[in-house]
Short mmCIF file of C-alpha atoms in Angstrom, two decimals:
data_model
loop_
_atom_site.label_atom_id
_atom_site.label_comp_id
_atom_site.label_asym_id
_atom_site.label_seq_id
_atom_site.Cartn_x
_atom_site.Cartn_y
_atom_site.Cartn_z
CA UNK H 30 -26.40 75.89 -5.07
CA UNK H 31 -24.27 73.94 -2.77
CA UNK H 32 -20.56 73.42 -3.34
CA UNK H 33 -20.01 69.75 -2.60
CA UNK H 34 -16.27 69.37 -2.63
CA UNK H 35 -14.30 66.44 -1.70
CA UNK H 36 -12.43 66.81 1.72
CA UNK H 37 -8.66 67.03 1.50
CA UNK H 38 -8.37 66.28 5.17
CA UNK H 39 -8.58 62.58 4.52
CA UNK H 40 -5.18 62.66 2.61
CA UNK H 41 -3.55 64.27 5.65
CA UNK H 42 -4.85 61.82 8.18
CA UNK H 43 -2.81 58.95 9.25
CA UNK H 44 -3.64 55.40 8.31
CA UNK H 45 -3.88 54.33 11.91
CA UNK H 46 -7.65 54.60 12.07
CA UNK H 47 -9.45 51.40 11.16
CA UNK H 48 -12.66 51.61 9.15
CA UNK H 49 -15.82 50.97 11.23
CA UNK H 50 -13.94 50.70 14.51
CA UNK H 51 -16.04 51.57 17.47
CA UNK H 52 -15.13 54.66 19.54
CA UNK H 53 -15.37 54.16 23.24
CA UNK H 54 -16.19 57.36 25.25
CA UNK H 55 -15.55 57.65 28.95
CA UNK H 56 -18.71 57.43 30.78
CA UNK H 57 -19.44 59.57 33.95
CA UNK H 58 -19.63 57.78 37.28
CA UNK H 59 -23.27 57.22 38.11
CA UNK H 60 -22.48 58.33 41.77
CA UNK H 61 -21.33 61.73 40.61
CA UNK H 62 -23.41 64.81 41.05
CA UNK H 63 -25.87 63.24 43.40
CA UNK H 64 -28.27 65.81 44.72
CA UNK H 65 -29.63 65.94 48.24
CA UNK H 66 -33.22 65.17 48.97
CA UNK H 67 -35.42 68.21 49.42
CA UNK H 68 -38.85 67.41 50.95
CA UNK H 69 -42.15 68.96 49.85
CA UNK H 70 -42.63 72.09 51.86
CA UNK H 71 -46.27 72.31 50.97
CA UNK H 72 -46.95 69.18 53.05
CA UNK H 73 -45.49 70.74 56.30
CA UNK H 74 -47.29 72.84 58.96
CA UNK H 75 -44.76 75.54 59.79
CA UNK H 76 -47.10 77.46 62.12
CA UNK H 77 -47.52 74.46 64.34
CA UNK H 78 -43.74 73.77 64.21
CA UNK H 79 -43.03 77.29 65.32
CA UNK H 80 -45.45 77.15 68.17
CA UNK H 81 -43.98 73.87 69.46
CA UNK H 82 -40.49 75.31 69.23
CA UNK H 83 -41.24 78.47 71.03
CA UNK H 84 -44.57 78.97 72.98
CA UNK H 85 -45.30 75.33 73.47
CA UNK H 86 -42.03 74.71 75.36
CA UNK H 87 -41.90 77.79 77.64
CA UNK H 88 -43.27 75.96 80.57
CA UNK H 89 -40.58 73.35 80.54
CA UNK H 90 -37.71 75.74 79.93
CA UNK H 91 -38.83 78.30 82.66
CA UNK H 92 -39.59 76.74 86.04
CA UNK H 93 -41.02 80.02 87.34
CA UNK H 94 -43.84 79.68 84.82
CA UNK H 95 -45.33 76.51 86.10
CA UNK H 96 -49.02 76.34 85.17
CA UNK H 97 -51.83 75.45 87.54
CA UNK H 98 -53.84 72.27 87.20
CA UNK H 99 -56.71 74.10 85.82
CA UNK H 100 -54.56 75.82 83.13
CA UNK H 101 -52.98 72.38 82.28
CA UNK H 102 -56.42 70.83 81.88
CA UNK H 103 -57.43 73.73 79.65
CA UNK H 104 -54.29 73.34 77.50
CA UNK H 105 -54.90 69.62 77.05
CA UNK H 106 -58.41 70.23 75.98
CA UNK H 107 -57.46 72.98 73.62
CA UNK H 108 -54.69 70.74 72.13
CA UNK H 109 -57.21 67.91 71.40
CA UNK H 110 -59.59 70.36 69.79
CA UNK H 111 -56.85 71.82 67.60
CA UNK H 112 -55.30 68.49 66.73
CA UNK H 113 -52.04 69.49 68.28
CA UNK H 114 -51.24 66.22 70.07
CA UNK H 115 -48.61 65.33 67.57
CA UNK H 116 -45.05 64.00 68.29
CA UNK H 117 -43.59 64.76 64.81
CA UNK H 118 -43.15 68.44 63.83
CA UNK H 119 -41.91 68.31 60.24
CA UNK H 120 -44.10 65.37 59.17
CA UNK H 121 -45.33 64.55 55.72
CA UNK H 122 -49.11 64.57 55.15
CA UNK H 123 -50.78 61.46 53.86
CA UNK H 124 -52.30 61.49 50.46
CA UNK H 125 -56.00 62.30 50.43
CA UNK H 126 -58.32 59.27 50.15
CA UNK H 127 -59.53 58.29 46.77
CA UNK H 128 -62.90 59.64 45.86
CA UNK H 129 -65.84 57.26 46.08
CA UNK H 130 -67.55 56.57 42.82
CA UNK H 131 -71.30 57.20 43.06
CA UNK H 132 -71.96 55.25 39.81
CA UNK H 133 -69.77 52.29 38.99
CA UNK H 134 -67.93 52.60 35.58
CA UNK H 135 -69.57 49.45 34.21
CA UNK H 136 -72.99 51.03 34.64
CA UNK H 137 -72.06 54.45 33.37
CA UNK H 138 -73.25 55.50 29.95
CA UNK H 139 -70.46 58.12 29.52
CA UNK H 140 -67.69 57.20 27.11
CA UNK H 141 -64.50 56.09 28.89
CA UNK H 142 -61.37 58.11 28.51
CA UNK H 143 -58.54 56.23 26.86
CA UNK H 144 -55.32 55.96 28.88
CA UNK H 145 -52.80 58.59 27.97
CA UNK H 146 -49.97 57.24 25.90
CA UNK H 147 -46.67 57.48 27.75
CA UNK H 148 -44.26 59.93 26.21
CA UNK H 149 -41.36 58.15 24.46
CA UNK H 150 -37.90 58.71 25.68
CA UNK H 151 -35.47 59.93 22.99
CA UNK H 152 -31.83 59.45 23.87
CA UNK H 153 -29.89 62.67 23.18
CA UNK H 154 -26.57 60.98 22.43
CA UNK H 155 -25.70 58.30 19.91
CA UNK H 156 -25.70 54.76 21.19
CA UNK H 157 -22.68 53.77 19.12
CA UNK H 158 -19.99 55.57 17.12
CA UNK H 159 -17.79 53.97 14.46
CA UNK H 160 -14.78 55.47 12.63
CA UNK H 161 -15.29 56.21 8.98
CA UNK H 162 -11.92 57.42 7.64
CA UNK H 163 -11.85 58.79 4.13
CA UNK H 164 -15.52 59.39 3.91
CA UNK H 165 -15.96 61.70 1.04
CA UNK H 166 -17.41 65.07 2.11
CA UNK H 167 -19.63 65.74 -0.94
CA UNK H 168 -23.23 66.96 -0.60
CA UNK H 169 -24.28 65.45 -3.98
CA UNK H 170 -23.31 61.86 -3.31
CA UNK H 171 -25.16 58.99 -1.56
CA UNK H 172 -22.67 56.79 0.24
CA UNK H 173 -24.75 55.06 2.95
CA UNK H 174 -27.54 52.44 2.77
CA UNK H 175 -28.99 49.91 5.17
CA UNK H 176 -30.29 46.71 3.56
CA UNK H 177 -33.28 44.51 4.45
CA UNK H 178 -30.94 41.81 5.89
CA UNK H 179 -29.68 44.19 8.54
CA UNK H 180 -26.32 44.91 6.85
CA UNK H 181 -25.24 48.51 6.46
CA UNK H 182 -23.02 49.51 3.45
CA UNK H 183 -20.85 52.53 3.48
CA UNK H 184 -18.35 53.74 0.78
CA UNK H 185 -15.06 55.13 2.07
CA UNK H 186 -13.06 56.58 -0.84
CA UNK H 187 -12.54 53.66 -3.29
CA UNK H 188 -13.78 50.93 -1.02
CA UNK H 189 -17.19 49.69 0.00
CA UNK H 190 -17.43 48.21 3.56
CA UNK H 191 -20.25 46.04 4.96
CA UNK H 192 -21.16 46.30 8.63
CA UNK H 193 -23.41 43.39 10.00
CA UNK H 194 -25.76 45.04 12.62
CA UNK H 195 -26.61 41.65 14.04
CA UNK H 196 -23.19 40.81 15.30
CA UNK H 197 -21.18 43.97 14.74
CA UNK H 198 -18.72 42.34 12.27
CA UNK H 199 -17.08 44.36 9.41
CA UNK H 200 -16.03 43.14 6.00
CA UNK H 201 -14.64 44.61 2.85
CA UNK H 202 -16.84 44.01 -0.16
CA UNK H 203 -14.91 45.73 -3.04
CA UNK H 204 -12.00 48.17 -3.72
CA UNK H 205 -11.62 50.00 -7.03
CA UNK H 206 -8.70 51.46 -8.88
CA UNK H 207 -8.23 55.24 -8.98
CA UNK H 208 -9.14 55.23 -12.68
CA UNK H 209 -12.65 53.93 -11.70
CA UNK H 210 -13.27 55.40 -8.30
CA UNK H 211 -13.95 56.84 -5.99
CA UNK H 212 -17.39 55.30 -5.22
CA UNK H 213 -20.17 57.82 -5.62
CA UNK H 214 -23.31 55.86 -4.49
CA UNK H 215 -24.41 52.61 -2.97
CA UNK H 216 -27.93 51.09 -2.77
CA UNK H 217 -29.21 47.67 -1.56
CA UNK H 218 -31.66 45.73 -3.73
CA UNK H 219 -34.94 44.91 -2.04
CA UNK H 220 -33.70 41.31 -1.31
CA UNK H 221 -30.97 42.65 0.91
CA UNK H 222 -28.38 40.48 -0.76
CA UNK H 223 -27.48 42.25 -3.95
CA UNK H 224 -26.12 45.81 -4.00
CA UNK H 225 -25.43 48.36 -6.71
CA UNK H 226 -22.43 50.59 -6.60
CA UNK H 227 -22.13 53.81 -8.63
CA UNK H 228 -18.69 54.92 -9.67
CA UNK H 229 -16.92 58.18 -10.76
CA UNK H 230 -16.28 56.79 -14.21
CA UNK H 231 -20.03 56.62 -15.02
CA UNK H 232 -20.34 52.84 -14.56
CA UNK H 233 -22.65 50.89 -12.21
CA UNK H 234 -21.70 47.54 -10.82
CA UNK H 235 -23.87 44.91 -9.30
CA UNK H 236 -22.45 42.74 -6.45
CA UNK H 237 -23.63 39.68 -4.56
CA UNK H 238 -22.69 40.48 -1.04
CA UNK H 239 -23.15 36.95 0.18
CA UNK H 240 -20.74 35.39 -2.30
CA UNK H 241 -18.54 38.60 -2.38
CA UNK H 242 -18.77 38.43 -6.13
CA UNK H 243 -19.32 40.94 -8.95
CA UNK H 244 -22.28 39.99 -11.12
CA UNK H 245 -22.29 42.45 -13.93
CA UNK H 246 -21.43 46.10 -15.03
CA UNK H 247 -23.98 48.50 -16.45
CA UNK H 248 -22.41 50.78 -19.01
CA UNK H 249 -23.77 53.42 -21.51
CA UNK H 250 -26.18 54.96 -19.04
CA UNK H 251 -24.32 58.13 -18.24
CA UNK H 252 -21.34 60.28 -19.41
CA UNK H 253 -20.06 61.18 -15.94
CA UNK H 254 -20.32 60.04 -12.25
CA UNK H 255 -23.39 58.26 -10.90
CA UNK H 256 -24.25 60.04 -7.69
CA UNK H 257 -27.73 58.56 -7.03
CA UNK H 258 -29.43 55.14 -7.11
CA UNK H 259 -32.87 53.81 -6.37
CA UNK H 260 -34.47 50.34 -6.75
CA UNK H 261 -37.97 49.47 -7.86
CA UNK H 262 -38.12 45.63 -7.76
CA UNK H 263 -35.94 44.55 -10.66
CA UNK H 264 -35.56 48.06 -12.01
CA UNK H 265 -32.49 50.02 -11.03
CA UNK H 266 -32.80 53.79 -11.56
CA UNK H 267 -29.52 55.67 -11.80
CA UNK H 268 -28.95 59.45 -11.75
CA UNK H 269 -25.86 61.12 -13.02
CA UNK H 270 -23.91 64.31 -13.14
CA UNK H 271 -25.06 64.66 -16.81
CA UNK H 272 -28.59 65.34 -15.59
CA UNK H 273 -30.00 62.08 -16.96
CA UNK H 274 -32.15 59.57 -15.20
CA UNK H 275 -32.06 56.01 -16.58
CA UNK H 276 -34.18 52.92 -15.61
CA UNK H 277 -32.26 49.70 -15.98
CA UNK H 278 -33.75 46.20 -16.03
CA UNK H 279 -31.05 44.22 -14.36
CA UNK H 280 -32.52 40.85 -15.69
CA UNK H 281 -31.82 41.47 -19.33
CA UNK H 282 -28.73 42.12 -21.47
CA UNK H 283 -30.17 45.44 -22.94
CA UNK H 284 -30.71 46.92 -19.54
CA UNK H 285 -31.77 50.49 -20.45
CA UNK H 286 -35.61 50.55 -20.65
CA UNK H 287 -36.43 54.23 -19.91
CA UNK H 288 -34.76 57.57 -19.90
CA UNK H 289 -35.89 60.68 -18.07
CA UNK H 290 -34.56 64.07 -19.11
CA UNK H 291 -35.62 67.13 -17.21
CA UNK H 292 -32.71 68.20 -15.04
CA UNK H 293 -30.10 70.63 -16.37
CA UNK H 294 -27.44 69.73 -13.76
CA UNK H 295 -26.40 66.74 -11.57
CA UNK H 296 -29.12 64.51 -10.24
CA UNK H 297 -28.43 64.09 -6.51
CA UNK H 298 -31.63 62.63 -5.11
CA UNK H 299 -33.74 59.72 -6.32
CA UNK H 300 -36.63 57.99 -4.47
CA UNK H 301 -39.39 55.64 -5.67
CA UNK H 302 -42.85 55.70 -3.96
CA UNK H 303 -43.92 52.60 -2.10
CA UNK H 304 -46.37 51.78 -4.93
CA UNK H 305 -43.50 51.88 -7.44
CA UNK H 306 -45.57 54.12 -9.73
CA UNK H 307 -43.98 57.50 -9.13
CA UNK H 308 -40.32 58.57 -8.97
CA UNK H 309 -39.12 61.73 -7.31
CA UNK H 310 -35.86 63.30 -8.48
CA UNK H 311 -33.92 66.25 -7.18
CA UNK H 312 -31.02 68.08 -8.79
CA UNK H 313 -28.32 70.76 -8.37
CA UNK H 314 -30.53 72.85 -10.65
CA UNK H 315 -32.91 73.48 -7.73
CA UNK H 316 -35.57 71.42 -9.42
CA UNK H 317 -37.79 68.71 -8.16
CA UNK H 318 -39.46 66.40 -10.66
CA UNK H 319 -42.21 63.82 -10.20
CA UNK H 320 -42.27 61.15 -12.94
CA UNK H 321 -45.12 58.56 -13.46
CA UNK H 322 -44.05 55.17 -14.71
CA UNK H 323 -47.49 54.51 -16.18
CA UNK H 324 -46.74 57.04 -18.94
CA UNK H 325 -43.08 56.13 -19.49
CA UNK H 326 -41.86 55.22 -22.93
CA UNK H 327 -38.72 53.57 -24.03
CA UNK H 328 -38.73 55.25 -27.41
CA UNK H 329 -38.29 58.88 -26.31
CA UNK H 330 -37.35 60.82 -23.18
CA UNK H 331 -40.32 60.70 -20.82
CA UNK H 332 -42.22 63.88 -19.94
CA UNK H 333 -42.33 64.63 -16.25
CA UNK H 334 -45.69 64.58 -14.34
CA UNK H 335 -44.81 67.74 -12.19
CA UNK H 336 -41.89 70.11 -12.42
CA UNK H 337 -41.59 71.89 -9.09
CA UNK H 338 -39.42 74.99 -8.91
CA UNK H 339 -40.10 76.23 -5.29
CA UNK H 340 -36.67 75.40 -3.81
CA UNK H 341 -33.94 77.88 -4.22
CA UNK H 342 -30.91 75.56 -3.73
CA UNK H 343 -30.03 71.92 -4.65
CA UNK H 344 -32.71 69.26 -3.84
CA UNK H 345 -31.05 66.08 -2.44
CA UNK H 346 -33.12 65.05 0.63
CA UNK H 347 -36.27 63.24 -0.49
CA UNK H 348 -38.62 60.92 1.54
CA UNK H 349 -42.01 59.45 0.72
CA UNK H 350 -44.45 59.28 3.58
CA UNK H 351 -45.16 55.66 4.70
CA UNK H 352 -48.76 56.46 5.77
CA UNK H 353 -49.90 58.62 2.85
CA UNK H 354 -48.90 57.34 -0.52
CA UNK H 355 -48.96 60.74 -2.34
CA UNK H 356 -47.16 62.76 0.28
CA UNK H 357 -43.51 63.54 -0.45
CA UNK H 358 -41.07 65.60 1.68
CA UNK H 359 -38.15 67.38 0.13
CA UNK H 360 -35.23 69.32 1.56
CA UNK H 361 -33.18 72.21 0.01
CA UNK H 362 -29.57 72.99 0.34
CA UNK H 363 -27.70 75.84 2.04
CA UNK H 364 -29.31 78.62 0.04
CA UNK H 365 -32.84 77.26 0.67
CA UNK H 366 -32.83 75.50 4.10
CA UNK H 367 -36.49 74.55 3.77
CA UNK H 368 -38.42 71.33 4.15
CA UNK H 369 -41.36 71.22 1.85
CA UNK H 370 -44.34 68.85 1.60
CA UNK H 371 -46.00 67.92 -1.67
CA UNK H 372 -49.21 66.32 -2.96
CA UNK H 373 -47.69 64.38 -5.83
CA UNK H 374 -51.09 63.84 -7.39
CA UNK H 375 -51.75 67.56 -7.94
CA UNK H 376 -48.26 69.06 -7.51
CA UNK H 377 -49.40 71.39 -4.80
CA UNK H 378 -47.10 72.46 -2.04
CA UNK H 379 -48.79 71.70 1.26
CA UNK H 380 -46.31 73.26 3.63
CA UNK H 381 -42.83 74.82 3.83
CA UNK H 382 -40.76 74.99 6.96
CA UNK H 383 -37.43 77.02 7.25
CA UNK H 384 -35.04 74.89 9.20
CA UNK H 385 -32.21 77.44 9.44
CA UNK H 386 -29.63 75.25 7.87
CA UNK H 387 -28.71 72.98 4.91
CA UNK H 388 -31.02 70.00 4.75
CA UNK H 389 -28.88 66.85 3.81
CA UNK H 390 -31.26 63.97 4.34
CA UNK H 391 -34.82 63.03 5.39
CA UNK H 392 -36.37 59.97 6.99
CA UNK H 393 -39.90 59.18 8.08
CA UNK H 394 -40.71 57.31 11.17
CA UNK H 395 -42.43 54.05 10.20
CA UNK H 396 -44.37 53.80 13.46
CA UNK H 397 -45.33 57.36 14.34
CA UNK H 398 -46.10 60.55 12.40
CA UNK H 399 -42.65 61.97 12.66
CA UNK H 400 -39.92 63.17 10.34
CA UNK H 401 -36.18 63.24 10.90
CA UNK H 402 -33.90 65.64 9.13
CA UNK H 403 -30.09 65.94 9.12
CA UNK H 404 -28.31 69.30 8.59
CA UNK H 405 -25.18 71.09 7.97
CA UNK H 406 -23.76 74.42 9.30
CA UNK H 407 -24.12 75.72 11.97
CA UNK H 408 -25.18 72.91 14.50
CA UNK H 409 -24.61 69.81 12.26
CA UNK H 410 -27.64 68.26 14.11
CA UNK H 411 -30.38 65.74 13.49
CA UNK H 412 -33.89 67.25 14.11
CA UNK H 413 -36.97 65.15 14.89
CA UNK H 414 -40.31 66.86 13.86
CA UNK H 415 -43.82 66.11 14.68
CA UNK H 416 -45.97 65.90 11.58
CA UNK H 417 -48.13 67.78 10.45
CA UNK H 418 -47.57 70.45 13.12
CA UNK H 419 -43.73 70.45 12.39
CA UNK H 420 -43.09 71.18 16.12
CA UNK H 421 -39.58 70.18 17.15
CA UNK H 422 -39.57 67.10 19.34
CA UNK H 423 -35.76 66.67 19.81
CA UNK H 424 -32.41 67.84 18.40
CA UNK H 425 -29.57 65.33 18.44
CA UNK H 426 -25.99 66.65 18.38
CA UNK H 427 -22.61 65.06 18.28
CA UNK H 428 -21.38 65.40 14.79
CA UNK H 429 -18.83 68.16 14.21
CA UNK H 430 -19.39 68.46 10.48
CA UNK H 431 -22.44 68.40 8.19
CA UNK H 432 -24.50 65.21 8.46
CA UNK H 433 -24.56 64.26 4.85
CA UNK H 434 -26.09 60.69 4.87
CA UNK H 435 -28.70 58.88 6.80
CA UNK H 436 -30.02 55.35 6.62
CA UNK H 437 -32.74 53.56 8.62
CA UNK H 438 -32.60 50.05 10.08
CA UNK H 439 -35.08 47.44 8.61
CA UNK H 440 -37.14 47.51 11.84
CA UNK H 441 -37.41 51.26 11.53
CA UNK H 442 -36.03 52.05 15.13
CA UNK H 443 -32.41 52.95 14.58
CA UNK H 444 -30.97 55.59 12.30
CA UNK H 445 -27.33 55.61 11.09
CA UNK H 446 -25.88 58.99 10.24
CA UNK H 447 -22.49 59.70 8.42
CA UNK H 448 -20.90 63.08 8.43
CA UNK H 449 -17.89 65.04 7.15
CA UNK H 450 -16.20 64.47 10.44
CA UNK H 451 -15.50 60.90 9.37
CA UNK H 452 -17.68 59.24 11.99
CA UNK H 453 -20.69 56.92 11.73
CA UNK H 454 -23.23 57.32 14.51
CA UNK H 455 -26.19 55.24 15.45
CA UNK H 456 -29.31 56.84 17.07
CA UNK H 457 -32.20 55.10 18.81
CA UNK H 458 -34.42 58.02 17.75
CA UNK H 459 -37.57 56.26 16.60
CA UNK H 460 -37.98 53.85 19.53
CA UNK H 461 -39.22 50.35 19.71
CA UNK H 462 -42.34 49.64 17.57
CA UNK H 463 -45.43 48.55 19.38
CA UNK H 464 -46.13 44.73 19.37
CA UNK H 465 -49.16 44.11 17.27
CA UNK H 466 -52.00 42.70 19.29
CA UNK H 467 -53.17 39.26 18.10
CA UNK H 468 -56.63 39.22 16.59
CA UNK H 469 -59.31 38.15 19.14
CA UNK H 470 -60.42 34.45 18.63
CA UNK H 471 -63.99 34.06 17.64
CA UNK H 472 -66.08 31.89 19.86
CA UNK H 473 -66.61 28.61 18.19
CA UNK H 474 -70.17 27.50 17.57
CA UNK H 475 -71.44 24.65 19.79
CA UNK H 476 -70.80 21.23 18.18
CA UNK H 477 -68.73 22.90 15.46
CA UNK H 478 -66.63 19.71 15.15
CA UNK H 479 -69.68 17.76 14.07
CA UNK H 480 -70.93 17.47 10.54
CA UNK H 481 -73.95 19.55 9.84
CA UNK H 482 -77.25 17.80 9.05
CA UNK H 483 -78.78 18.93 5.75
#
């Protein structure tokens, strides 16, 4: 199990740091460390250069050794035959001529090779860093989310802040009293306007971010703090320290519609599949459950579809694959350190990779077959993996404490990470998505604008 304790360093820090203020790092001068140009030695004829510097110039440097006319004629003829009439000694050789195609490509029956896809450049440093003072250093909470309207929400102690990625502006959404807070989870609704906020006193509040207004409070779901939230259209699923998972229909007064009971300790990870039919839940009891909504019942606690016990530490990091609906990735805590892949239809474990450190969060690349993981001790890094080989593509470092939370921009290119070092960093790790090619226009039939004669 992972001891997720609140950091006491935030109390000792001064109030001079402003939330979500950008940190400016001194950049190196582009003219520094310029290396000299070293030519290609394979393109030089050192034998000829040595001859011209020694033997070829003895006649000019020693008057006593003047050659006869016959010797001079022989030397010129030999120089022409040996291609030695060159003025430049250390000269570059020209590139060889392009090979002549005996059979033009348009007449060749062989399949044409596709051009190799250029390798994507992955910046090794964050493109932006913001201050996040009083960020709670707790493995079991979920304090960061990026909405569909390109607004990022982050909870710092008792306050929820909004950062607009379009213009970089920051605003304060809500601040809660000590009897209610701190904030233990945040999650945007699919519309990108409404946001759910889980609190330490077991309540969940719904807010309208545009109007800066609280809409309602969900009570009676849990007996203790609500550390995980997940939306499925109008259904808000909440997971608490009491081990319960509750589906809430936010449209009706009696909001509790289903209850899932299977975890013995705090539920710290919740994720709905893209289809909305399956829910994955991870807990501090080292268990991973798959729930199927088609067999859910509001009368009694719902039986899980799969109960997976392979992890040996808390399961918080969960991510459904965007290109394979029944593929789920899960990450274990400090005592497990593994990323596991599951077929949620059969419950089979497809692969397990030991990452060497606590797995805090997982995100799939929406445009490539890649998976990004964030980690704790010892490197506190973000690791980009190639799926399914799980070969490391890149390791991104910069945080000085465990990277507890990650969120992905709506376009899928940028990833925000928040760590116990009280910084929020932005990484251009997934690159720019390829522009979809327009569908080819079909050739219109002749006289298509005329009415057909029946």
